[in-house]
PDB file of C-alpha atoms and ligand atoms in Angstrom:
ATOM      1  CA  MET A 115     -22.372   4.090 -10.505  1.00 89.00           C
ATOM      2  CA  ILE A 116     -19.939   2.191  -8.320  1.00 98.00           C
ATOM      3  CA  TYR A 117     -16.772   3.860  -7.066  1.00 98.00           C
ATOM      4  CA  PHE A 118     -13.707   1.944  -5.909  1.00 98.00           C
ATOM      5  CA  VAL A 119     -12.161   4.437  -3.509  1.00 98.00           C
ATOM      6  CA  GLY A 120      -8.761   4.376  -1.842  1.00 98.00           C
ATOM      7  CA  ALA A 121      -9.220   5.218   1.837  1.00 98.00           C
ATOM      8  CA  GLY A 122      -5.549   6.075   2.340  1.00 98.00           C
ATOM      9  CA  SER A 123      -3.146   4.365   4.681  1.00 98.00           C
ATOM     10  CA  GLY A 124      -4.849   5.168   7.993  1.00 97.00           C
ATOM     11  CA  ALA A 125      -5.209   8.811   9.046  1.00 98.00           C
ATOM     12  CA  PRO A 126      -8.779   9.713   8.036  1.00 97.00           C
ATOM     13  CA  ASP A 127      -7.726  13.046   6.540  1.00 98.00           C
ATOM     14  CA  LEU A 128      -5.504  11.248   4.028  1.00 98.00           C
ATOM     15  CA  ILE A 129      -8.459  10.235   1.873  1.00 98.00           C
ATOM     16  CA  THR A 130      -8.666  12.363  -1.289  1.00 98.00           C
ATOM     17  CA  VAL A 131     -11.152  15.242  -1.483  1.00 98.00           C
ATOM     18  CA  ARG A 132     -12.902  13.270  -4.242  1.00 98.00           C
ATOM     19  CA  GLY A 133     -13.128  10.149  -2.080  1.00 98.00           C
ATOM     20  CA  ALA A 134     -14.484  12.109   0.882  1.00 98.00           C
ATOM     21  CA  ARG A 135     -17.121  13.810  -1.295  1.00 98.00           C
ATOM     22  CA  LEU A 136     -18.270  10.449  -2.599  1.00 98.00           C
ATOM     23  CA  LEU A 137     -18.576   9.053   0.935  1.00 98.00           C
ATOM     24  CA  GLY A 138     -20.636  12.141   1.811  1.00 98.00           C
ATOM     25  CA  LYS A 139     -23.165  11.227  -0.911  1.00 98.00           C
ATOM     26  CA  ALA A 140     -23.035   7.437  -0.610  1.00 98.00           C
ATOM     27  CA  GLY A 141     -26.143   5.291  -0.263  1.00 98.00           C
ATOM     28  CA  CYS A 142     -24.146   2.105   0.196  1.00 98.00           C
ATOM     29  CA  VAL A 143     -20.557   1.538   1.384  1.00 98.00           C
ATOM     30  CA  VAL A 144     -18.666  -1.741   1.440  1.00 98.00           C
ATOM     31  CA  TYR A 145     -15.432  -1.140   3.339  1.00 98.00           C
ATOM     32  CA  ALA A 146     -12.424  -3.314   4.110  1.00 95.00           C
ATOM     33  CA  GLY A 147     -12.924  -3.365   7.878  1.00 93.00           C
ATOM     34  CA  SER A 148      -9.592  -4.988   8.635  1.00 92.00           C
ATOM     35  CA  LEU A 149      -7.593  -1.904   7.647  1.00 95.00           C
ATOM     36  CA  VAL A 150      -9.828   1.033   6.709  1.00 97.00           C
ATOM     37  CA  ASN A 151     -10.082   3.615   9.491  1.00 97.00           C
ATOM     38  CA  PRO A 152     -13.733   3.413  10.718  1.00 97.00           C
ATOM     39  CA  GLU A 153     -13.686   7.184  11.377  1.00 98.00           C
ATOM     40  CA  LEU A 154     -14.163   7.601   7.624  1.00 98.00           C
ATOM     41  CA  LEU A 155     -17.629   6.093   7.917  1.00 98.00           C
ATOM     42  CA  GLY A 156     -18.587   9.222   9.863  1.00 98.00           C
ATOM     43  CA  LEU A 157     -18.557  11.039   6.515  1.00 98.00           C
ATOM     44  CA  CYS A 158     -21.452   8.912   5.206  1.00 98.00           C
ATOM     45  CA  PRO A 159     -25.058  10.129   5.357  1.00 98.00           C
ATOM     46  CA  PRO A 160     -27.027   8.704   8.340  1.00 97.00           C
ATOM     47  CA  ASP A 161     -29.170   6.440   6.153  1.00 97.00           C
ATOM     48  CA  CYS A 162     -26.203   4.961   4.280  1.00 98.00           C
ATOM     49  CA  GLU A 163     -26.120   1.151   4.243  1.00 98.00           C
ATOM     50  CA  ILE A 164     -22.703  -0.035   5.482  1.00 98.00           C
ATOM     51  CA  HIS A 165     -21.080  -3.448   5.032  1.00 98.00           C
ATOM     52  CA  ASP A 166     -17.737  -4.708   6.337  1.00 97.00           C
ATOM     53  CA  SER A 167     -16.101  -6.834   3.641  1.00 97.00           C
ATOM     54  CA  ALA A 168     -13.720  -8.450   6.145  1.00 95.00           C
ATOM     55  CA  ARG A 169     -16.500 -10.927   6.897  1.00 94.00           C
ATOM     56  CA  MET A 170     -17.684 -11.356   3.300  1.00 97.00           C
ATOM     57  CA  THR A 171     -16.728 -13.424   0.260  1.00 97.00           C
ATOM     58  CA  LEU A 172     -16.189 -11.931  -3.197  1.00 98.00           C
ATOM     59  CA  GLU A 173     -19.621 -13.268  -4.236  1.00 98.00           C
ATOM     60  CA  GLU A 174     -21.312 -11.594  -1.263  1.00 98.00           C
ATOM     61  CA  VAL A 175     -19.549  -8.292  -1.994  1.00 98.00           C
ATOM     62  CA  ILE A 176     -20.665  -8.409  -5.624  1.00 98.00           C
ATOM     63  CA  ASP A 177     -24.253  -9.228  -4.597  1.00 98.00           C
ATOM     64  CA  VAL A 178     -24.316  -6.160  -2.326  1.00 98.00           C
ATOM     65  CA  LEU A 179     -22.795  -3.914  -5.028  1.00 98.00           C
ATOM     66  CA  LEU A 180     -25.270  -5.113  -7.673  1.00 98.00           C
ATOM     67  CA  ALA A 181     -28.278  -4.787  -5.361  1.00 98.00           C
ATOM     68  CA  ALA A 182     -27.260  -1.224  -4.452  1.00 98.00           C
ATOM     69  CA  GLU A 183     -26.760  -0.429  -8.122  1.00 97.00           C
ATOM     70  CA  ARG A 184     -30.240  -1.792  -8.941  1.00 97.00           C
ATOM     71  CA  ALA A 185     -31.679   0.353  -6.143  1.00 97.00           C
ATOM     72  CA  GLY A 186     -30.052   3.393  -7.789  1.00 97.00           C
ATOM     73  CA  ARG A 187     -27.717   4.135  -4.881  1.00 97.00           C
ATOM     74  CA  LEU A 188     -24.331   5.781  -5.138  1.00 98.00           C
ATOM     75  CA  THR A 189     -22.089   2.950  -4.002  1.00 98.00           C
ATOM     76  CA  VAL A 190     -18.555   3.160  -2.622  1.00 98.00           C
ATOM     77  CA  ARG A 191     -16.293   0.135  -2.360  1.00 98.00           C
ATOM     78  CA  LEU A 192     -13.765   1.486   0.123  1.00 98.00           C
ATOM     79  CA  HIS A 193     -10.325  -0.121   0.038  1.00 98.00           C
ATOM     80  CA  THR A 194      -7.347   0.495   2.268  1.00 98.00           C
ATOM     81  CA  GLY A 195      -4.445   2.551   0.886  1.00 98.00           C
ATOM     82  CA  ASP A 196      -4.725   2.604  -2.889  1.00 98.00           C
ATOM     83  CA  PRO A 197      -6.973  -0.026  -4.449  1.00 98.00           C
ATOM     84  CA  CYS A 198      -4.398  -0.883  -7.138  1.00 98.00           C
ATOM     85  CA  VAL A 199      -1.987  -2.593  -4.713  1.00 98.00           C
ATOM     86  CA  TYR A 200      -3.222  -5.876  -3.203  1.00 97.00           C
ATOM     87  CA  GLY A 201      -6.749  -4.500  -3.387  1.00 96.00           C
ATOM     88  CA  ALA A 202      -8.270  -7.513  -5.177  1.00 96.00           C
ATOM     89  CA  ILE A 203     -10.238  -5.070  -7.348  1.00 98.00           C
ATOM     90  CA  ARG A 204      -9.552  -6.799 -10.658  1.00 98.00           C
ATOM     91  CA  GLU A 205     -11.852  -9.725  -9.755  1.00 98.00           C
ATOM     92  CA  GLN A 206     -14.576  -7.286  -8.709  1.00 98.00           C
ATOM     93  CA  MET A 207     -14.210  -5.197 -11.882  1.00 98.00           C
ATOM     94  CA  GLU A 208     -14.438  -8.335 -14.032  1.00 98.00           C
ATOM     95  CA  ARG A 209     -17.713  -9.344 -12.392  1.00 98.00           C
ATOM     96  CA  LEU A 210     -19.143  -5.856 -12.749  1.00 98.00           C
ATOM     97  CA  ASP A 211     -18.110  -5.872 -16.425  1.00 98.00           C
ATOM     98  CA  ALA A 212     -19.922  -9.178 -16.875  1.00 98.00           C
ATOM     99  CA  ALA A 213     -23.026  -7.665 -15.257  1.00 97.00           C
ATOM    100  CA  GLY A 214     -22.775  -4.578 -17.478  1.00 97.00           C
ATOM    101  CA  VAL A 215     -22.310  -2.247 -14.500  1.00 97.00           C
ATOM    102  CA  SER A 216     -19.913   0.674 -14.839  1.00 97.00           C
ATOM    103  CA  TYR A 217     -17.489   1.833 -12.186  1.00 98.00           C
ATOM    104  CA  THR A 218     -14.726   4.351 -11.563  1.00 98.00           C
ATOM    105  CA  VAL A 219     -11.574   4.067  -9.474  1.00 98.00           C
ATOM    106  CA  VAL A 220     -10.529   6.892  -7.129  1.00 98.00           C
ATOM    107  CA  PRO A 221      -6.912   6.525  -5.999  1.00 98.00           C
ATOM    108  CA  GLY A 222      -5.661   6.783  -2.424  1.00 98.00           C
ATOM    109  CA  VAL A 223      -2.415   7.098  -0.479  1.00 98.00           C
ATOM    110  CA  SER A 224      -0.895   3.631  -0.422  1.00 98.00           C
ATOM    111  CA  SER A 225       0.730   2.440   2.790  1.00 98.00           C
ATOM    112  CA  PHE A 226       4.105   2.283   1.061  1.00 98.00           C
ATOM    113  CA  CYS A 227       3.819   6.063   0.667  1.00 98.00           C
ATOM    114  CA  GLY A 228       2.512   6.475   4.222  1.00 98.00           C
ATOM    115  CA  ALA A 229       5.440   4.414   5.515  1.00 98.00           C
ATOM    116  CA  ALA A 230       7.995   6.499   3.609  1.00 98.00           C
ATOM    117  CA  ALA A 231       6.449   9.626   5.125  1.00 98.00           C
ATOM    118  CA  ALA A 232       6.682   8.104   8.605  1.00 98.00           C
ATOM    119  CA  LEU A 233      10.413   7.504   8.336  1.00 97.00           C
ATOM    120  CA  PRO A 234      10.764   9.968   6.478  1.00 97.00           C
ATOM    121  CA  ALA A 235      12.618   8.593   3.441  1.00 97.00           C
ATOM    122  CA  GLU A 236      12.810   8.710  -0.341  1.00 98.00           C
ATOM    123  CA  TYR A 237      12.848   5.374  -2.189  1.00 98.00           C
ATOM    124  CA  THR A 238      14.598   6.763  -5.263  1.00 97.00           C
ATOM    125  CA  VAL A 239      17.854   8.345  -4.121  1.00 96.00           C
ATOM    126  CA  PRO A 240      20.181   9.042  -7.099  1.00 95.00           C
ATOM    127  CA  GLY A 241      23.219   6.777  -7.076  1.00 95.00           C
ATOM    128  CA  VAL A 242      21.560   4.437  -4.559  1.00 97.00           C
ATOM    129  CA  SER A 243      18.320   3.160  -6.050  1.00 97.00           C
ATOM    130  CA  GLN A 244      16.107   4.221  -8.911  1.00 97.00           C
ATOM    131  CA  THR A 245      13.728   1.307  -8.550  1.00 98.00           C
ATOM    132  CA  VAL A 246      11.043   0.414  -6.030  1.00 98.00           C
ATOM    133  CA  ILE A 247       9.884  -3.178  -5.740  1.00 98.00           C
ATOM    134  CA  LEU A 248       6.457  -3.665  -4.171  1.00 98.00           C
ATOM    135  CA  THR A 249       6.060  -7.301  -3.296  1.00 98.00           C
ATOM    136  CA  ARG A 250       5.207  -9.852  -0.653  1.00 97.00           C
ATOM    137  CA  MET A 251       6.676 -12.990   0.833  1.00 96.00           C
ATOM    138  CA  ALA A 252       5.010 -16.139  -0.491  1.00 94.00           C
ATOM    139  CA  GLY A 253       2.792 -17.456   2.260  1.00 91.00           C
ATOM    140  CA  ARG A 254      -0.609 -19.093   2.004  1.00 91.00           C
ATOM    141  CA  THR A 255      -0.881 -17.065  -1.217  1.00 91.00           C
ATOM    142  CA  PRO A 256       1.957 -18.214  -3.485  1.00 94.00           C
ATOM    143  CA  VAL A 257       3.915 -15.862  -5.782  1.00 95.00           C
ATOM    144  CA  PRO A 258       4.489 -16.687  -9.469  1.00 95.00           C
ATOM    145  CA  LYS A 259       7.735 -18.383 -10.463  1.00 95.00           C
ATOM    146  CA  GLY A 260      10.573 -15.928 -10.925  1.00 95.00           C
ATOM    147  CA  GLN A 261       9.096 -13.490  -8.395  1.00 96.00           C
ATOM    148  CA  GLU A 262      10.426 -15.213  -5.281  1.00 96.00           C
ATOM    149  CA  LEU A 263      11.792 -12.750  -2.745  1.00 97.00           C
ATOM    150  CA  SER A 264      15.314 -14.070  -3.256  1.00 97.00           C
ATOM    151  CA  ALA A 265      15.078 -13.409  -7.027  1.00 97.00           C
ATOM    152  CA  LEU A 266      13.887  -9.843  -6.453  1.00 98.00           C
ATOM    153  CA  ALA A 267      16.496  -9.272  -3.736  1.00 97.00           C
ATOM    154  CA  ALA A 268      19.238  -9.776  -6.333  1.00 97.00           C
ATOM    155  CA  HIS A 269      18.509  -6.243  -7.652  1.00 97.00           C
ATOM    156  CA  ARG A 270      19.283  -4.677  -4.269  1.00 97.00           C
ATOM    157  CA  ALA A 271      16.719  -2.024  -5.125  1.00 98.00           C
ATOM    158  CA  SER A 272      14.407  -0.279  -2.645  1.00 98.00           C
ATOM    159  CA  MET A 273      11.805  -2.773  -1.515  1.00 98.00           C
ATOM    160  CA  ALA A 274       8.489  -2.582   0.297  1.00 98.00           C
ATOM    161  CA  LEU A 275       7.120  -5.878   1.534  1.00 98.00           C
ATOM    162  CA  PHE A 276       3.364  -6.064   2.016  1.00 98.00           C
ATOM    163  CA  LEU A 277       1.480  -8.816   3.830  1.00 97.00           C
ATOM    164  CA  SER A 278       4.687 -10.292   5.222  1.00 96.00           C
ATOM    165  CA  ALA A 279       5.012  -9.067   8.814  1.00 96.00           C
ATOM    166  CA  GLY A 280       4.029 -12.515  10.079  1.00 95.00           C
ATOM    167  CA  LEU A 281       6.609 -14.236   7.891  1.00 96.00           C
ATOM    168  CA  LEU A 282       9.761 -12.414   8.842  1.00 96.00           C
ATOM    169  CA  GLU A 283      12.037 -15.396   9.551  1.00 96.00           C
ATOM    170  CA  GLU A 284      11.397 -16.659   6.013  1.00 96.00           C
ATOM    171  CA  SER A 285      11.516 -13.177   4.470  1.00 97.00           C
ATOM    172  CA  GLN A 286      14.813 -12.352   6.120  1.00 97.00           C
ATOM    173  CA  ALA A 287      16.390 -15.627   4.943  1.00 97.00           C
ATOM    174  CA  GLU A 288      15.197 -15.029   1.365  1.00 97.00           C
ATOM    175  CA  LEU A 289      16.401 -11.424   1.321  1.00 98.00           C
ATOM    176  CA  LEU A 290      19.858 -12.494   2.501  1.00 98.00           C
ATOM    177  CA  ARG A 291      20.012 -15.481   0.168  1.00 97.00           C
ATOM    178  CA  GLY A 292      19.074 -13.248  -2.758  1.00 97.00           C
ATOM    179  CA  GLY A 293      21.761 -10.624  -2.349  1.00 94.00           C
ATOM    180  CA  TYR A 294      21.155  -7.989   0.316  1.00 97.00           C
ATOM    181  CA  SER A 295      24.082  -7.886   2.725  1.00 97.00           C
ATOM    182  CA  PRO A 296      23.195  -8.586   6.395  1.00 98.00           C
ATOM    183  CA  ASP A 297      23.852  -4.952   7.350  1.00 97.00           C
ATOM    184  CA  THR A 298      21.561  -3.476   4.669  1.00 98.00           C
ATOM    185  CA  PRO A 299      19.291  -0.998   6.450  1.00 98.00           C
ATOM    186  CA  ALA A 300      15.680  -2.039   6.951  1.00 98.00           C
ATOM    187  CA  ALA A 301      12.620  -0.716   8.751  1.00 98.00           C
ATOM    188  CA  ILE A 302       9.366  -2.071  10.069  1.00 98.00           C
ATOM    189  CA  VAL A 303       6.608   0.515   9.890  1.00 98.00           C
ATOM    190  CA  TYR A 304       3.584  -0.500  11.933  1.00 98.00           C
ATOM    191  CA  LYS A 305       0.270   1.218  11.173  1.00 98.00           C
ATOM    192  CA  ALA A 306       1.788   4.032   9.128  1.00 98.00           C
ATOM    193  CA  THR A 307      -0.169   7.304   9.520  1.00 98.00           C
ATOM    194  CA  TRP A 308      -2.471   5.862  12.244  1.00 98.00           C
ATOM    195  CA  PRO A 309      -2.307   7.495  15.707  1.00 97.00           C
ATOM    196  CA  ASP A 310      -0.483   4.396  17.032  1.00 97.00           C
ATOM    197  CA  GLU A 311       2.076   4.343  14.206  1.00 98.00           C
ATOM    198  CA  ARG A 312       5.457   2.914  15.205  1.00 98.00           C
ATOM    199  CA  VAL A 313       8.735   2.827  13.302  1.00 98.00           C
ATOM    200  CA  PHE A 314      11.525   0.362  14.025  1.00 98.00           C
ATOM    201  CA  ARG A 315      14.810   0.754  12.211  1.00 98.00           C
ATOM    202  CA  CYS A 316      17.020  -2.316  11.952  1.00 98.00           C
ATOM    203  CA  THR A 317      18.998  -4.245   9.348  1.00 98.00           C
ATOM    204  CA  VAL A 318      18.025  -7.116   7.097  1.00 98.00           C
ATOM    205  CA  SER A 319      19.664  -9.556   9.518  1.00 98.00           C
ATOM    206  CA  THR A 320      17.663  -8.270  12.515  1.00 98.00           C
ATOM    207  CA  LEU A 321      14.209  -7.966  10.913  1.00 98.00           C
ATOM    208  CA  ALA A 322      12.672 -11.048  12.527  1.00 98.00           C
ATOM    209  CA  GLU A 323      14.207 -10.318  15.919  1.00 98.00           C
ATOM    210  CA  THR A 324      13.024  -6.686  15.825  1.00 98.00           C
ATOM    211  CA  ALA A 325       9.452  -7.715  15.003  1.00 98.00           C
ATOM    212  CA  ARG A 326       9.471 -10.378  17.718  1.00 97.00           C
ATOM    213  CA  GLU A 327      10.849  -8.043  20.392  1.00 97.00           C
ATOM    214  CA  ASN A 328       8.216  -5.435  19.602  1.00 97.00           C
ATOM    215  CA  GLY A 329       5.282  -7.780  19.131  1.00 96.00           C
ATOM    216  CA  ILE A 330       4.713  -6.862  15.468  1.00 96.00           C
ATOM    217  CA  GLY A 331       2.889  -9.553  13.485  1.00 93.00           C
ATOM    218  CA  LYS A 332       0.545  -7.663  11.185  1.00 92.00           C
ATOM    219  CA  THR A 333      -0.445  -4.280   9.738  1.00 94.00           C
ATOM    220  CA  ALA A 334       3.170  -3.473   9.037  1.00 98.00           C
ATOM    221  CA  LEU A 335       5.248  -2.786   5.992  1.00 98.00           C
ATOM    222  CA  ILE A 336       8.790  -4.044   5.787  1.00 98.00           C
ATOM    223  CA  LEU A 337      11.133  -1.691   3.972  1.00 98.00           C
ATOM    224  CA  VAL A 338      14.559  -2.793   2.828  1.00 98.00           C
ATOM    225  CA  GLY A 339      17.401  -1.132   0.983  1.00 98.00           C
ATOM    226  CA  ASP A 340      20.268   1.293   1.045  1.00 98.00           C
ATOM    227  CA  PHE A 341      17.821   4.171   0.532  1.00 98.00           C
ATOM    228  CA  LEU A 342      17.343   3.904   4.309  1.00 98.00           C
ATOM    229  CA  GLY A 343      21.031   4.582   4.896  1.00 96.00           C
ATOM    230  CA  GLU A 344      23.337   7.520   4.373  1.00 92.00           C
ATOM    231  CA  GLY A 345      24.888   8.453   1.061  1.00 87.00           C
ATOM    232  CA  GLY A 346      23.689   8.984  -2.460  1.00 88.00           C
ATOM    233  CA  GLU A 347      24.098  11.800  -4.913  1.00 91.00           C
ATOM    234  CA  ARG A 348      22.192  15.027  -5.423  1.00 89.00           C
ATOM    235  CA  SER A 349      19.654  15.037  -8.246  1.00 91.00           C
ATOM    236  CA  LEU A 350      20.637  16.328 -11.662  1.00 91.00           C
ATOM    237  CA  LEU A 351      17.203  17.935 -12.028  1.00 90.00           C
ATOM    238  CA  TYR A 352      18.055  20.618  -9.471  1.00 92.00           C
ATOM    239  CA  ASP A 353      21.759  20.851 -10.279  1.00 92.00           C
ATOM    240  CA  PRO A 354      22.673  24.438 -11.358  1.00 93.00           C
ATOM    241  CA  ALA A 355      24.769  23.068 -14.275  1.00 92.00           C
ATOM    242  CA  PHE A 356      21.996  20.831 -15.640  1.00 94.00           C
ATOM    243  CA  THR A 357      19.744  22.145 -18.420  1.00 94.00           C
ATOM    244  CA  THR A 358      16.099  21.092 -18.390  1.00 93.00           C
ATOM    245  CA  GLY A 359      13.058  22.080 -20.427  1.00 93.00           C
ATOM    246  CA  TYR A 360      12.342  24.712 -17.784  1.00 93.00           C
ATOM    247  CA  ARG A 361      15.757  26.042 -16.865  1.00 92.00           C
ATOM    248  CA  GLU A 362      19.083  26.780 -18.621  1.00 93.00           C
ATOM    249  CA  GLY A 363      22.103  25.262 -16.838  1.00 93.00           C
ATOM    250  CA  ILE A 364      24.985  27.556 -15.928  1.00 91.00           C
ATOM    251  CA  ALA A 365      28.536  26.339 -16.597  1.00 84.00           C
ATOM    252  CA  PRO A 366      30.246  25.553 -13.267  1.00 78.00           C
TER     253      PRO A 366
HETATM  254  N1  SAH B 293      -4.032  -1.431  -0.804  1.00 72.52           N
HETATM  255  C1  SAH B 293      -3.217  -1.357   0.389  1.00 72.52           C
HETATM  256  C2  SAH B 293      -2.516  -2.667   0.713  1.00 72.52           C
HETATM  257  C3  SAH B 293      -3.466  -3.767   1.157  1.00 72.52           C
HETATM  258  S1  SAH B 293      -2.642  -5.260   1.567  1.00 72.52           S
HETATM  259  C4  SAH B 293      -2.228  -0.193   0.252  1.00 72.52           C
HETATM  260  O1  SAH B 293      -2.189   0.459  -0.797  1.00 72.52           O
HETATM  261  O2  SAH B 293      -1.528   0.087   1.221  1.00 72.52           O
HETATM  262  C5  SAH B 293      -2.512  -5.139   3.302  1.00 72.52           C
HETATM  263  C6  SAH B 293      -1.075  -4.942   3.731  1.00 72.52           C
HETATM  264  O3  SAH B 293      -0.717  -3.598   3.501  1.00 72.52           O
HETATM  265  C7  SAH B 293      -0.796  -5.180   5.191  1.00 72.52           C
HETATM  266  O4  SAH B 293      -0.519  -6.538   5.455  1.00 72.52           O
HETATM  267  C8  SAH B 293       0.416  -4.338   5.432  1.00 72.52           C
HETATM  268  O5  SAH B 293       1.569  -4.986   4.959  1.00 72.52           O
HETATM  269  C9  SAH B 293       0.158  -3.162   4.518  1.00 72.52           C
HETATM  270  N2  SAH B 293      -0.464  -2.020   5.187  1.00 72.52           N
HETATM  271  C10 SAH B 293      -1.703  -1.509   4.978  1.00 72.52           C
HETATM  272  N3  SAH B 293      -1.895  -0.410   5.721  1.00 72.52           N
HETATM  273  C11 SAH B 293      -0.751  -0.217   6.422  1.00 72.52           C
HETATM  274  C12 SAH B 293      -0.301   0.785   7.329  1.00 72.52           C
HETATM  275  N4  SAH B 293      -1.073   1.807   7.669  1.00 72.52           N
HETATM  276  N5  SAH B 293       0.945   0.667   7.815  1.00 72.52           N
HETATM  277  C13 SAH B 293       1.767  -0.335   7.460  1.00 72.52           C
HETATM  278  N6  SAH B 293       1.402  -1.296   6.597  1.00 72.52           N
HETATM  279  C14 SAH B 293       0.167  -1.235   6.082  1.00 72.52           C
END
């Protein structure tokens, strides 16, 4: 059996109990060395075969997974954050399907959750935003038509930009062109939940400058939206006058 496991956003104790148990029994681990905390490899048994996928192609990763499967090893494909966001797991799952090999996905704490914890902030503040957009700036990897940053910016929802810390001039221009006002609050969260985590608060119009001044070019999430500012309403769920399936509201 092959397990796609989310390693969490950085701090080694943010992996799930299930993920940690699997690492403890693994015979083969292929981990995303660019972003997975190497301390997690300390959970693996001493004879576990370990590969860093940062230096491998998809074909090489699949070859390793299939060979380990044939050898009857418990195999962990360890991805940063949660594998379902920019994890490139679909292409791996398709090849395993074609080879008739079964697999299971174990979720993890995505960096957009780690970054919110670092601030700390809530993306879905009533009256401010009830929508979170997870996206990226088009770079060497293009984005499909209609999903350009400027098109998404028109919603003025809460936004987390992955893979874009090196493209902040372009990102900033697109965000402004699309509809965020220049003074919309923004934040750059570098290495959320790692020991060297850093948080820079700014506005949409100062994103590029803030990254430049602080030498941030990668391993950062860019957060944008009024959820980072003041204001908003209290939730109805916990309002004394609001009736829910669990609680009878009392007339004010
Ligand atoms: N599956 C991962 C995302 C992988 S894409 C997840 O769920 O988080 C890699 C991008 O994620 C990076 O370019 C960066 O934008 C972001 N990222 C990953 N870990 C991060 C961290 N600890 N802090 C800030 N951003 C991070």
